[in-house]
GROMACS .gro file of C-alpha atoms in nm:
model
  504
    1MET     CA    1   5.244  -1.635  -6.878
    2ARG     CA    2   4.981  -1.893  -6.971
    3LEU     CA    3   4.661  -1.751  -7.122
    4GLY     CA    4   4.329  -1.889  -7.244
    5TYR     CA    5   4.103  -1.745  -7.511
    6LEU     CA    6   3.736  -1.817  -7.479
    7HIS     CA    7   3.552  -1.771  -7.814
    8PHE     CA    8   3.179  -1.758  -7.851
    9PRO     CA    9   3.065  -1.792  -8.222
   10ARG     CA   10   2.827  -1.517  -8.309
   11PHE     CA   11   2.813  -1.398  -7.949
   12PRO     CA   12   2.536  -1.140  -7.992
   13VAL     CA   13   2.313  -1.405  -8.159
   14GLN     CA   14   2.371  -1.645  -7.871
   15ARG     CA   15   2.290  -1.371  -7.620
   16LYS     CA   16   1.965  -1.291  -7.785
   17VAL     CA   17   1.853  -1.656  -7.782
   18ILE     CA   18   1.942  -1.689  -7.411
   19GLU     CA   19   1.735  -1.373  -7.332
   20LEU     CA   20   1.439  -1.477  -7.558
   21PRO     CA   21   1.424  -1.863  -7.569
   22GLU     CA   22   1.133  -1.849  -7.815
   23LEU     CA   23   1.383  -1.746  -8.082
   24THR     CA   24   1.547  -2.087  -8.078
   25GLY     CA   25   1.558  -2.228  -8.431
   26LYS     CA   26   1.381  -1.917  -8.576
   27PRO     CA   27   1.528  -1.680  -8.837
   28PHE     CA   28   1.623  -1.343  -8.697
   29VAL     CA   29   1.891  -1.077  -8.735
   30LEU     CA   30   2.053  -0.800  -8.539
   31VAL     CA   31   2.070  -0.470  -8.726
   32GLU     CA   32   2.262  -0.145  -8.685
   33GLU     CA   33   2.244   0.183  -8.873
   34VAL     CA   34   2.530   0.231  -9.133
   35ARG     CA   35   2.522   0.555  -9.325
   36GLY     CA   36   2.157   0.595  -9.294
   37GLN     CA   37   2.074   0.233  -9.381
   38GLN     CA   38   1.969  -0.063  -9.158
   39ARG     CA   39   2.223  -0.338  -9.215
   40VAL     CA   40   2.263  -0.684  -9.068
   41ALA     CA   41   2.524  -0.703  -8.793
   42GLY     CA   42   2.455  -1.067  -8.697
   43ALA     CA   43   2.226  -1.349  -8.812
   44SER     CA   44   2.085  -1.669  -8.665
   45THR     CA   45   2.151  -2.006  -8.833
   46SER     CA   46   1.817  -2.017  -8.993
   47ALA     CA   47   1.869  -1.675  -9.141
   48LEU     CA   48   2.216  -1.777  -9.269
   49LYS     CA   49   2.064  -2.079  -9.440
   50ALA     CA   50   1.823  -1.847  -9.616
   51GLY     CA   51   2.110  -1.654  -9.762
   52VAL     CA   52   2.125  -1.358  -9.517
   53ARG     CA   53   2.475  -1.234  -9.453
   54PRO     CA   54   2.628  -0.965  -9.230
   55GLY     CA   55   2.637  -0.638  -9.417
   56THR     CA   56   2.311  -0.712  -9.602
   57THR     CA   57   2.049  -0.443  -9.586
   58LEU     CA   58   1.744  -0.514  -9.377
   59THR     CA   59   1.516  -0.479  -9.685
   60ALA     CA   60   1.719  -0.739  -9.875
   61ALA     CA   61   1.729  -0.972  -9.581
   62CYS     CA   62   1.353  -0.963  -9.542
   63ALA     CA   63   1.316  -1.036  -9.906
   64LEU     CA   64   1.525  -1.354  -9.866
   65GLU     CA   65   1.328  -1.463  -9.559
   66PRO     CA   66   0.976  -1.323  -9.524
   67ALA     CA   67   0.944  -1.462  -9.164
   68LEU     CA   68   1.261  -1.284  -9.052
   69ARG     CA   69   1.250  -1.100  -8.723
   70HIS     CA   70   1.494  -0.816  -8.650
   71PHE     CA   71   1.628  -0.656  -8.333
   72THR     CA   72   1.856  -0.360  -8.264
   73TYR     CA   73   2.226  -0.436  -8.217
   74ARG     CA   74   2.355  -0.257  -7.913
   75PRO     CA   75   2.737  -0.282  -7.868
   76ASP     CA   76   2.731  -0.149  -7.512
   77GLU     CA   77   2.502  -0.433  -7.402
   78GLU     CA   78   2.722  -0.691  -7.577
   79ARG     CA   79   3.020  -0.560  -7.389
   80ARG     CA   80   2.840  -0.567  -7.052
   81ALA     CA   81   2.742  -0.931  -7.121
   82LEU     CA   82   3.111  -1.017  -7.192
   83VAL     CA   83   3.218  -0.846  -6.869
   84ALA     CA   84   2.960  -1.038  -6.675
   85LEU     CA   85   3.094  -1.371  -6.817
   86GLY     CA   86   3.449  -1.273  -6.733
   87GLU     CA   87   3.357  -1.189  -6.373
   88MET     CA   88   3.159  -1.508  -6.342
   89LEU     CA   89   3.471  -1.707  -6.424
   90MET     CA   90   3.701  -1.530  -6.179
   91ASP     CA   91   3.690  -1.814  -5.930
   92LEU     CA   92   3.860  -2.023  -6.203
   93ALA     CA   93   4.064  -1.753  -6.378
   94PRO     CA   94   4.165  -1.457  -6.157
   95GLY     CA   95   4.174  -1.202  -6.438
   96PHE     CA   96   4.027  -1.152  -6.789
   97GLN     CA   97   4.070  -0.918  -7.082
   98LEU     CA   98   3.791  -0.839  -7.334
   99ALA     CA   99   3.834  -0.917  -7.695
  100GLU     CA  100   3.516  -0.763  -7.839
  101PRO     CA  101   3.283  -0.851  -7.984
  102ASP     CA  102   3.287  -1.225  -7.928
  103GLY     CA  103   3.551  -1.341  -7.684
  104LEU     CA  104   3.785  -1.278  -7.393
  105TRP     CA  105   4.123  -1.379  -7.269
  106LEU     CA  106   4.159  -1.552  -6.930
  107ASP     CA  107   4.458  -1.565  -6.694
  108ALA     CA  108   4.530  -1.942  -6.675
  109GLY     CA  109   4.787  -1.906  -6.403
  110ALA     CA  110   4.566  -2.078  -6.148
  111ALA     CA  111   4.497  -2.388  -6.362
  112HIS     CA  112   4.686  -2.609  -6.113
  113LEU     CA  113   4.402  -2.563  -5.874
  114VAL     CA  114   4.153  -2.735  -6.108
  115LYS     CA  115   4.359  -3.032  -6.226
  116GLY     CA  116   4.571  -2.845  -6.475
  117GLU     CA  117   4.494  -2.664  -6.800
  118GLU     CA  118   4.283  -2.945  -6.935
  119GLY     CA  119   4.080  -2.934  -6.620
  120LEU     CA  120   4.046  -2.554  -6.649
  121CYS     CA  121   3.913  -2.582  -7.003
  122ALA     CA  122   3.658  -2.840  -6.900
  123ARG     CA  123   3.541  -2.640  -6.593
  124VAL     CA  124   3.511  -2.313  -6.784
  125LEU     CA  125   3.318  -2.464  -7.078
  126GLU     CA  126   3.087  -2.649  -6.830
  127ARG     CA  127   3.011  -2.329  -6.647
  128CYS     CA  128   2.926  -2.151  -6.973
  129GLU     CA  129   2.713  -2.439  -7.092
  130GLU     CA  130   2.504  -2.414  -6.775
  131LEU     CA  131   2.405  -2.065  -6.878
  132GLY     CA  132   2.337  -2.158  -7.235
  133TRP     CA  133   2.658  -2.042  -7.395
  134ARG     CA  134   2.849  -2.237  -7.663
  135GLY     CA  135   3.220  -2.164  -7.675
  136ARG     CA  136   3.568  -2.291  -7.752
  137LEU     CA  137   3.863  -2.245  -7.527
  138VAL     CA  138   4.240  -2.255  -7.622
  139VAL     CA  139   4.518  -2.222  -7.370
  140ALA     CA  140   4.863  -2.103  -7.500
  141SER     CA  141   5.148  -1.878  -7.400
  142GLU     CA  142   5.064  -1.583  -7.635
  143LEU     CA  143   4.750  -1.377  -7.685
  144PHE     CA  144   4.756  -1.411  -8.064
  145THR     CA  145   4.817  -1.789  -8.056
  146ALA     CA  146   4.521  -1.856  -7.825
  147ARG     CA  147   4.283  -1.623  -8.017
  148ALA     CA  148   4.375  -1.743  -8.365
  149LEU     CA  149   4.339  -2.114  -8.275
  150ALA     CA  150   4.007  -2.049  -8.083
  151ARG     CA  151   3.861  -1.867  -8.381
  152HIS     CA  152   4.008  -2.054  -8.677
  153GLY     CA  153   4.126  -2.387  -8.541
  154THR     CA  154   3.972  -2.730  -8.530
  155ARG     CA  155   3.617  -2.792  -8.417
  156SER     CA  156   3.708  -2.949  -8.088
  157SER     CA  157   3.573  -2.771  -7.784
  158HIS     CA  158   3.916  -2.697  -7.638
  159GLU     CA  159   4.289  -2.722  -7.701
  160VAL     CA  160   4.599  -2.678  -7.494
  161VAL     CA  161   4.925  -2.563  -7.672
  162PRO     CA  162   5.240  -2.652  -7.480
  163ASP     CA  163   5.484  -2.376  -7.423
  164GLY     CA  164   5.729  -2.341  -7.721
  165GLU     CA  165   5.498  -2.523  -7.971
  166SER     CA  166   5.290  -2.226  -8.085
  167ALA     CA  167   5.449  -2.208  -8.434
  168ARG     CA  168   5.365  -2.566  -8.499
  169ALA     CA  169   5.004  -2.525  -8.383
  170LEU     CA  170   4.956  -2.209  -8.594
  171GLY     CA  171   5.110  -2.343  -8.907
  172PRO     CA  172   4.797  -2.505  -9.066
  173LEU     CA  173   4.565  -2.207  -8.999
  174PRO     CA  174   4.443  -2.010  -9.294
  175LEU     CA  175   4.580  -1.664  -9.372
  176GLY     CA  176   4.247  -1.504  -9.257
  177ALA     CA  177   4.353  -1.586  -8.892
  178LEU     CA  178   4.575  -1.273  -8.905
  179GLU     CA  179   4.253  -1.066  -8.907
  180GLY     CA  180   4.429  -0.749  -9.024
  181PRO     CA  181   4.524  -0.555  -9.336
  182GLU     CA  182   4.860  -0.734  -9.356
  183GLN     CA  183   4.692  -1.060  -9.473
  184ALA     CA  184   4.620  -0.889  -9.817
  185ALA     CA  185   4.991  -0.836  -9.869
  186PHE     CA  186   5.081  -1.197  -9.783
  187ALA     CA  187   4.792  -1.319 -10.010
  188ALA     CA  188   4.934  -1.121 -10.303
  189LEU     CA  189   5.245  -1.334 -10.268
  190GLY     CA  190   5.039  -1.648 -10.310
  191LEU     CA  191   5.053  -1.751  -9.947
  192SER     CA  192   4.751  -1.923  -9.787
  193THR     CA  193   4.853  -2.040  -9.436
  194LEU     CA  194   5.030  -1.895  -9.136
  195GLY     CA  195   5.297  -2.168  -9.165
  196GLU     CA  196   5.396  -2.035  -9.510
  197VAL     CA  197   5.424  -1.683  -9.373
  198ALA     CA  198   5.643  -1.803  -9.080
  199ALA     CA  199   5.879  -1.971  -9.331
  200LEU     CA  200   5.962  -1.638  -9.505
  201PRO     CA  201   6.293  -1.475  -9.424
  202VAL     CA  202   6.261  -1.208  -9.154
  203GLY     CA  203   6.466  -0.954  -9.350
  204ALA     CA  204   6.255  -0.979  -9.662
  205VAL     CA  205   5.935  -0.940  -9.469
  206THR     CA  206   6.061  -0.640  -9.285
  207ALA     CA  207   6.188  -0.476  -9.602
  208ARG     CA  208   5.852  -0.513  -9.782
  209GLY     CA  209   5.607  -0.487  -9.494
  210GLY     CA  210   5.785  -0.264  -9.243
  211ALA     CA  211   5.700  -0.286  -8.873
  212VAL     CA  212   5.343  -0.418  -8.940
  213GLY     CA  213   5.476  -0.705  -9.153
  214MET     CA  214   5.745  -0.785  -8.908
  215ARG     CA  215   5.494  -0.799  -8.618
  216ALA     CA  216   5.256  -1.029  -8.823
  217HIS     CA  217   5.555  -1.247  -8.918
  218GLY     CA  218   5.659  -1.282  -8.551
  219ARG     CA  219   5.309  -1.376  -8.443
  220CYS     CA  220   5.293  -1.659  -8.708
  221ARG     CA  221   5.611  -1.792  -8.547
  222GLY     CA  222   5.461  -1.778  -8.199
  223ALA     CA  223   5.663  -1.469  -8.095
  224ASP     CA  224   5.376  -1.238  -7.992
  225GLU     CA  225   5.481  -1.002  -7.710
  226THR     CA  226   5.147  -0.822  -7.669
  227PRO     CA  227   5.086  -0.785  -7.289
  228PHE     CA  228   4.788  -0.925  -7.107
  229LEU     CA  229   4.587  -0.625  -6.959
  230ALA     CA  230   4.332  -0.749  -6.706
  231GLU     CA  231   4.000  -0.571  -6.703
  232VAL     CA  232   3.952  -0.322  -6.418
  233LEU     CA  233   3.652  -0.424  -6.220
  234GLU     CA  234   3.374  -0.180  -6.143
  235GLU     CA  235   3.341  -0.094  -5.775
  236VAL     CA  236   2.959  -0.079  -5.797
  237LEU     CA  237   2.785  -0.386  -5.936
  238GLU     CA  238   2.507  -0.288  -6.170
  239GLU     CA  239   2.330  -0.458  -6.462
  240ARG     CA  240   2.098  -0.282  -6.704
  241LEU     CA  241   1.878  -0.402  -6.998
  242THR     CA  242   1.668  -0.226  -7.261
  243LEU     CA  243   1.358  -0.424  -7.362
  244GLU     CA  244   1.288  -0.472  -7.734
  245TRP     CA  245   0.917  -0.395  -7.666
  246PRO     CA  246   0.779  -0.216  -7.360
  247ALA     CA  247   0.634  -0.466  -7.110
  248GLU     CA  248   0.279  -0.399  -6.985
  249SER     CA  249   0.264  -0.687  -6.745
  250LEU     CA  250   0.483  -0.894  -6.519
  251GLU     CA  251   0.502  -1.206  -6.743
  252PRO     CA  252   0.714  -1.052  -7.033
  253LEU     CA  253   0.921  -0.872  -6.777
  254GLN     CA  254   1.036  -1.203  -6.616
  255PHE     CA  255   1.274  -1.294  -6.894
  256ALA     CA  256   1.452  -0.963  -6.866
  257LEU     CA  257   1.467  -0.997  -6.481
  258LYS     CA  258   1.614  -1.345  -6.510
  259THR     CA  259   1.879  -1.224  -6.763
  260VAL     CA  260   2.000  -0.933  -6.538
  261LEU     CA  261   1.985  -1.145  -6.230
  262ASP     CA  262   2.187  -1.434  -6.381
  263ARG     CA  263   2.447  -1.180  -6.487
  264LEU     CA  264   2.456  -1.006  -6.151
  265CYS     CA  265   2.470  -1.328  -5.950
  266GLY     CA  266   2.739  -1.460  -6.174
  267ARG     CA  267   2.950  -1.148  -6.110
  268LEU     CA  268   2.890  -1.174  -5.740
  269SER     CA  269   2.990  -1.542  -5.734
  270GLY     CA  270   3.305  -1.470  -5.931
  271ARG     CA  271   3.402  -1.204  -5.681
  272ARG     CA  272   3.306  -1.432  -5.384
  273ARG     CA  273   3.051  -1.166  -5.272
  274ALA     CA  274   2.688  -1.184  -5.165
  275ALA     CA  275   2.412  -0.923  -5.199
  276VAL     CA  276   2.267  -0.771  -4.884
  277ARG     CA  277   2.048  -0.501  -5.044
  278LEU     CA  278   1.945  -0.441  -5.405
  279GLY     CA  279   1.783  -0.158  -5.592
  280LEU     CA  280   1.568  -0.229  -5.895
  281THR     CA  281   1.487   0.069  -6.121
  282LEU     CA  282   1.215   0.029  -6.379
  283LYS     CA  283   1.225   0.285  -6.664
  284LEU     CA  284   0.878   0.358  -6.788
  285GLU     CA  285   0.750   0.449  -7.139
  286PRO     CA  286   0.749   0.728  -7.240
  287SER     CA  287   0.921   0.881  -6.934
  288GLY     CA  288   0.961   0.836  -6.561
  289GLN     CA  289   1.094   0.557  -6.347
  290VAL     CA  290   1.006   0.352  -6.037
  291LEU     CA  291   1.256   0.244  -5.770
  292VAL     CA  292   1.185  -0.091  -5.604
  293PRO     CA  293   1.409  -0.166  -5.306
  294LEU     CA  294   1.488  -0.536  -5.232
  295THR     CA  295   1.603  -0.628  -4.882
  296LEU     CA  296   1.739  -0.975  -4.814
  297ALA     CA  297   1.695  -1.166  -4.496
  298ARG     CA  298   2.041  -1.314  -4.541
  299PRO     CA  299   2.319  -1.229  -4.786
  300THR     CA  300   2.297  -1.437  -5.104
  301ALA     CA  301   2.415  -1.470  -5.465
  302GLN     CA  302   2.151  -1.728  -5.564
  303GLY     CA  303   1.960  -1.615  -5.872
  304ARG     CA  304   1.659  -1.831  -5.813
  305MET     CA  305   1.587  -1.686  -5.468
  306LEU     CA  306   1.636  -1.331  -5.591
  307LEU     CA  307   1.404  -1.392  -5.890
  308ASP     CA  308   1.129  -1.523  -5.657
  309LEU     CA  309   1.171  -1.223  -5.427
  310THR     CA  310   1.162  -0.974  -5.718
  311ARG     CA  311   0.849  -1.139  -5.863
  312HIS     CA  312   0.672  -1.113  -5.532
  313ARG     CA  313   0.782  -0.749  -5.485
  314LEU     CA  314   0.672  -0.643  -5.831
  315SER     CA  315   0.327  -0.798  -5.780
  316ASP     CA  316   0.257  -0.522  -5.526
  317VAL     CA  317   0.388  -0.236  -5.745
  318ARG     CA  318   0.153  -0.025  -5.951
  319LEU     CA  319   0.311   0.128  -6.263
  320GLU     CA  320   0.192   0.438  -6.447
  321GLY     CA  321   0.308   0.296  -6.784
  322PRO     CA  322   0.478   0.010  -6.961
  323VAL     CA  323   0.840  -0.083  -6.869
  324ALA     CA  324   1.097   0.007  -7.138
  325GLY     CA  325   1.414  -0.093  -6.944
  326LEU     CA  326   1.545  -0.192  -6.612
  327VAL     CA  327   1.852  -0.131  -6.395
  328LEU     CA  328   1.951  -0.367  -6.117
  329ARG     CA  329   2.212  -0.232  -5.870
  330VAL     CA  330   2.378  -0.389  -5.562
  331GLU     CA  331   2.341  -0.127  -5.288
  332GLU     CA  332   2.525  -0.335  -5.024
  333ASP     CA  333   2.721  -0.657  -5.038
  334CYS     CA  334   2.952  -0.866  -4.817
  335GLU     CA  335   3.198  -1.152  -4.838
  336ASP     CA  336   3.028  -1.475  -4.942
  337ARG     CA  337   3.156  -1.741  -4.707
  338GLY     CA  338   2.902  -2.000  -4.820
  339GLN     CA  339   2.683  -2.204  -4.588
  340GLN     CA  340   2.776  -2.527  -4.417
  341LEU     CA  341   2.493  -2.777  -4.421
  342ALA     CA  342   2.467  -3.068  -4.179
  343LEU     CA  343   2.443  -3.412  -4.328
  344GLY     CA  344   2.087  -3.464  -4.444
  345ASP     CA  345   1.984  -3.097  -4.458
  346ALA     CA  346   1.779  -2.994  -4.759
  347PRO     CA  347   1.925  -2.684  -4.930
  348GLN     CA  348   1.595  -2.631  -5.117
  349GLY     CA  349   1.399  -2.588  -4.793
  350ASP     CA  350   1.655  -2.345  -4.659
  351ALA     CA  351   1.629  -2.141  -4.978
  352ASP     CA  352   1.247  -2.134  -4.951
  353LEU     CA  353   1.279  -2.005  -4.596
  354GLU     CA  354   1.515  -1.731  -4.713
  355VAL     CA  355   1.260  -1.624  -4.978
  356VAL     CA  356   0.990  -1.594  -4.711
  357LEU     CA  357   1.210  -1.398  -4.472
  358SER     CA  358   1.325  -1.168  -4.755
  359ARG     CA  359   0.968  -1.106  -4.855
  360LEU     CA  360   0.881  -0.999  -4.501
  361ALA     CA  361   1.186  -0.767  -4.481
  362THR     CA  362   1.106  -0.610  -4.815
  363ALA     CA  363   0.731  -0.569  -4.747
  364LEU     CA  364   0.749  -0.461  -4.388
  365GLY     CA  365   1.081  -0.277  -4.385
  366GLU     CA  366   1.440  -0.361  -4.284
  367ASP     CA  367   1.361  -0.333  -3.915
  368SER     CA  368   1.100  -0.604  -3.932
  369LEU     CA  369   1.367  -0.868  -3.914
  370PHE     CA  370   1.647  -0.815  -3.665
  371MET     CA  371   1.950  -0.985  -3.515
  372ALA     CA  372   2.045  -1.007  -3.143
  373ALA     CA  373   2.357  -0.791  -3.092
  374LEU     CA  374   2.559  -0.876  -2.782
  375GLU     CA  375   2.606  -0.600  -2.525
  376ASP     CA  376   2.892  -0.553  -2.276
  377SER     CA  377   2.672  -0.639  -1.972
  378HIS     CA  378   2.651  -0.934  -1.733
  379ARG     CA  379   2.294  -0.864  -1.648
  380PRO     CA  380   2.070  -1.113  -1.837
  381GLU     CA  381   1.799  -0.869  -1.941
  382ALA     CA  382   2.062  -0.637  -2.082
  383GLY     CA  383   2.279  -0.900  -2.250
  384TYR     CA  384   2.161  -0.810  -2.596
  385THR     CA  385   1.968  -0.559  -2.795
  386PRO     CA  386   1.777  -0.608  -3.119
  387ARG     CA  387   1.942  -0.449  -3.425
  388ALA     CA  388   1.865  -0.448  -3.794
  389PHE     CA  389   2.010  -0.742  -3.974
  390ARG     CA  390   2.365  -0.703  -4.111
  391PRO     CA  391   2.599  -0.971  -4.219
  392PRO     CA  392   2.859  -1.071  -3.953
  393PRO     CA  393   3.213  -0.950  -4.000
  394ALA     CA  394   3.451  -1.192  -4.168
  395ARG     CA  395   3.684  -1.369  -3.930
  396ARG     CA  396   3.993  -1.573  -4.006
  397GLY     CA  397   4.183  -1.847  -3.828
  398LEU     CA  398   4.068  -1.953  -3.484
  399GLU     CA  399   3.907  -1.618  -3.416
  400GLY     CA  400   3.532  -1.659  -3.378
  401GLU     CA  401   3.548  -2.040  -3.389
  402GLY     CA  402   3.353  -2.064  -3.063
  403LEU     CA  403   3.632  -2.222  -2.868
  404VAL     CA  404   3.576  -2.207  -2.486
  405PRO     CA  405   3.873  -2.237  -2.250
  406ARG     CA  406   3.849  -2.531  -2.017
  407GLU     CA  407   3.866  -2.314  -1.709
  408ALA     CA  408   3.562  -2.116  -1.839
  409VAL     CA  409   3.329  -2.413  -1.840
  410SER     CA  410   3.061  -2.371  -1.574
  411PRO     CA  411   2.997  -2.663  -1.337
  412VAL     CA  412   2.622  -2.574  -1.358
  413PRO     CA  413   2.415  -2.866  -1.511
  414GLU     CA  414   2.357  -2.831  -1.882
  415VAL     CA  415   1.983  -2.788  -1.846
  416LEU     CA  416   2.026  -2.481  -1.623
  417ARG     CA  417   2.270  -2.323  -1.867
  418GLU     CA  418   1.996  -2.303  -2.125
  419ARG     CA  419   1.847  -1.964  -2.172
  420PRO     CA  420   1.489  -1.881  -2.265
  421ALA     CA  421   1.398  -1.758  -2.614
  422ARG     CA  422   1.185  -1.480  -2.475
  423LEU     CA  423   1.339  -1.234  -2.222
  424LEU     CA  424   1.144  -0.957  -2.059
  425GLY     CA  425   1.285  -0.608  -2.110
  426GLN     CA  426   1.241  -0.553  -1.731
  427PRO     CA  427   1.202  -0.837  -1.475
  428LEU     CA  428   0.836  -0.867  -1.356
  429PRO     CA  429   0.775  -0.894  -0.976
  430LEU     CA  430   0.629  -1.241  -0.902
  431GLU     CA  431   0.442  -1.348  -0.593
  432VAL     CA  432   0.549  -1.700  -0.482
  433HIS     CA  433   0.390  -1.924  -0.222
  434LEU     CA  434   0.647  -2.123  -0.026
  435THR     CA  435   0.616  -2.388   0.255
  436GLU     CA  436   0.786  -2.351   0.588
  437ALA     CA  437   1.065  -2.571   0.454
  438GLY     CA  438   1.111  -2.335   0.155
  439GLU     CA  439   0.950  -2.558  -0.110
  440TRP     CA  440   0.773  -2.392  -0.401
  441VAL     CA  441   0.396  -2.454  -0.412
  442ALA     CA  442   0.252  -2.192  -0.649
  443ALA     CA  443   0.322  -1.858  -0.815
  444ARG     CA  444   0.080  -1.575  -0.896
  445LEU     CA  445   0.098  -1.482  -1.259
  446GLY     CA  446  -0.158  -1.305  -1.480
  447GLY     CA  447  -0.383  -1.242  -1.188
  448GLN     CA  448  -0.413  -1.607  -1.083
  449TRP     CA  449  -0.220  -1.864  -0.892
  450ARG     CA  450  -0.031  -2.123  -1.092
  451ARG     CA  451   0.074  -2.456  -0.942
  452VAL     CA  452   0.445  -2.537  -0.954
  453VAL     CA  453   0.477  -2.871  -1.140
  454ALA     CA  454   0.853  -2.896  -1.148
  455LEU     CA  455   1.152  -2.692  -1.039
  456MET     CA  456   1.532  -2.692  -1.103
  457GLY     CA  457   1.793  -2.470  -0.950
  458PRO     CA  458   1.935  -2.256  -0.821
  459GLU     CA  459   2.196  -2.107  -1.056
  460ARG     CA  460   2.372  -1.817  -0.885
  461LEU     CA  461   2.457  -1.517  -1.105
  462SER     CA  462   2.612  -1.188  -0.982
  463GLY     CA  463   2.807  -0.903  -1.120
  464ASP     CA  464   2.837  -0.526  -1.196
  465TRP     CA  465   2.975  -0.474  -0.842
  466TRP     CA  466   3.164  -0.172  -0.977
  467GLU     CA  467   2.838   0.008  -1.064
  468ALA     CA  468   2.578   0.177  -0.853
  469ARG     CA  469   2.331  -0.112  -0.910
  470PRO     CA  470   2.524  -0.441  -0.850
  471TYR     CA  471   2.314  -0.763  -0.851
  472SER     CA  472   2.323  -1.100  -0.690
  473ARG     CA  473   2.051  -1.351  -0.801
  474ASP     CA  474   1.951  -1.721  -0.765
  475TYR     CA  475   1.789  -1.834  -1.095
  476TYR     CA  476   1.539  -2.116  -1.111
  477ARG     CA  477   1.377  -2.298  -1.404
  478VAL     CA  478   1.012  -2.336  -1.289
  479HIS     CA  479   0.736  -2.528  -1.473
  480LEU     CA  480   0.407  -2.349  -1.399
  481GLU     CA  481   0.078  -2.522  -1.465
  482GLY     CA  482  -0.090  -2.372  -1.773
  483VAL     CA  483   0.206  -2.148  -1.856
  484GLY     CA  484   0.499  -2.379  -1.922
  485GLN     CA  485   0.864  -2.331  -1.822
  486ALA     CA  486   0.966  -1.994  -1.682
  487TRP     CA  487   1.297  -1.837  -1.577
  488VAL     CA  488   1.261  -1.694  -1.234
  489PHE     CA  489   1.520  -1.541  -0.999
  490ARG     CA  490   1.531  -1.438  -0.632
  491ASP     CA  491   1.707  -1.099  -0.586
  492GLY     CA  492   1.964  -1.103  -0.309
  493ARG     CA  493   1.896  -0.739  -0.230
  494ASP     CA  494   1.534  -0.761  -0.128
  495SER     CA  495   1.475  -1.146  -0.130
  496ARG     CA  496   1.187  -1.098  -0.372
  497PHE     CA  497   1.109  -1.315  -0.678
  498TYR     CA  498   1.101  -1.182  -1.035
  499LEU     CA  499   1.001  -1.339  -1.370
  500GLN     CA  500   1.294  -1.302  -1.620
  501GLY     CA  501   1.165  -1.488  -1.925
  502LEU     CA  502   0.971  -1.785  -2.071
  503PHE     CA  503   1.101  -2.095  -2.254
  504ASP     CA  504   0.932  -2.208  -2.570
   0.00000   0.00000   0.00000
């Protein structure tokens, strides 16, 4: 099995800079409590240059750099961020395994779909760079080989190790690449590289180091048999974030919103899913919470559109206290089949329209926007009913392609097959003035007579003969002065005229 290891140097520090861009180039540390003391778990480049190192007490670090800022290190949030990255890459690598705290393994079995393993490395690193992450990717046949080379290898952004050449690639790496207690035993023998460990006799290593030494020796020779265990995906998509300082206005909350939306949309895209309904929970300081529902006009996984919608929705929400944290949950999702644009269409304009429609649905309720659901009826006024918007079911193959059998094509002229955008729930009786020859002169609508400017038809429709109320009608497209084009029919049962609908 071919595997890739994606390593992010100082992952927690990178994540903090992405969440708070104002920290770029500034000295700061992430601290955790160890035996009652605040100690450094990670430091920025500026802090490292000032002499701050992991394990240093916060007091000593502040003495080295007076302008130092510190934040709480939260391992659970680091793990969630790694999971989000793994799911974001699932359209390139179908599975991933976490390697906390700063990397993950990827299943490289689908590399042939992106121009081979070199192409996979380029695409993965490009995707990470778009979100602000700096990483290094190594593809090999063993978990240890990929991880050791990614963490301790050359400075190039990626590397592909051919099958069977792991021992050669691992040879120059320092002994610290073993990252375990066994490296101390080998260092006591005067060894400094993995190649020197691999050259030792297997029997001698086993006799002195036991099973642990034998396993380390095998890894140095490229014989790692550790299985790849793909992460089990959560059924419910949810992202949460605890703010460093409670937010009392919308502006400082926007960075946190963008962070969780980017993660959530990346996970949706990796799964080829799109959100239909979202639920945003704002946790208030000192207690309490506010639930803000977000209803989308059309399923989407676009972070920009969701951020605009969330900002608009929050502008109407009154809070009883500052926001200390937030949770964003996908309440309903569907398959993301993408959107086919005609040549020349502007995706930006389409996205803006979706924002407007989603704002209406969120502000006025889910029923404010509806879709026309087809009904099993031949009668035009009963051909569809309005229903709350829901994504259409996924269809495969030729099903749902809109193919019409040749024998089903009506000989009626194309202009008569057009249907009005506005249909009346019940046909409205219409008084029509005809000449002795049967020519239309005028029609009485809205309490006054309207002159007939133009007329096309008839189109004969009939059906429901098996029911108690069958129908037989002759439909006309009539242009009435001052009204526009109307859809009018003459009922075969009583020979009276009825208004069915109006064309825009």
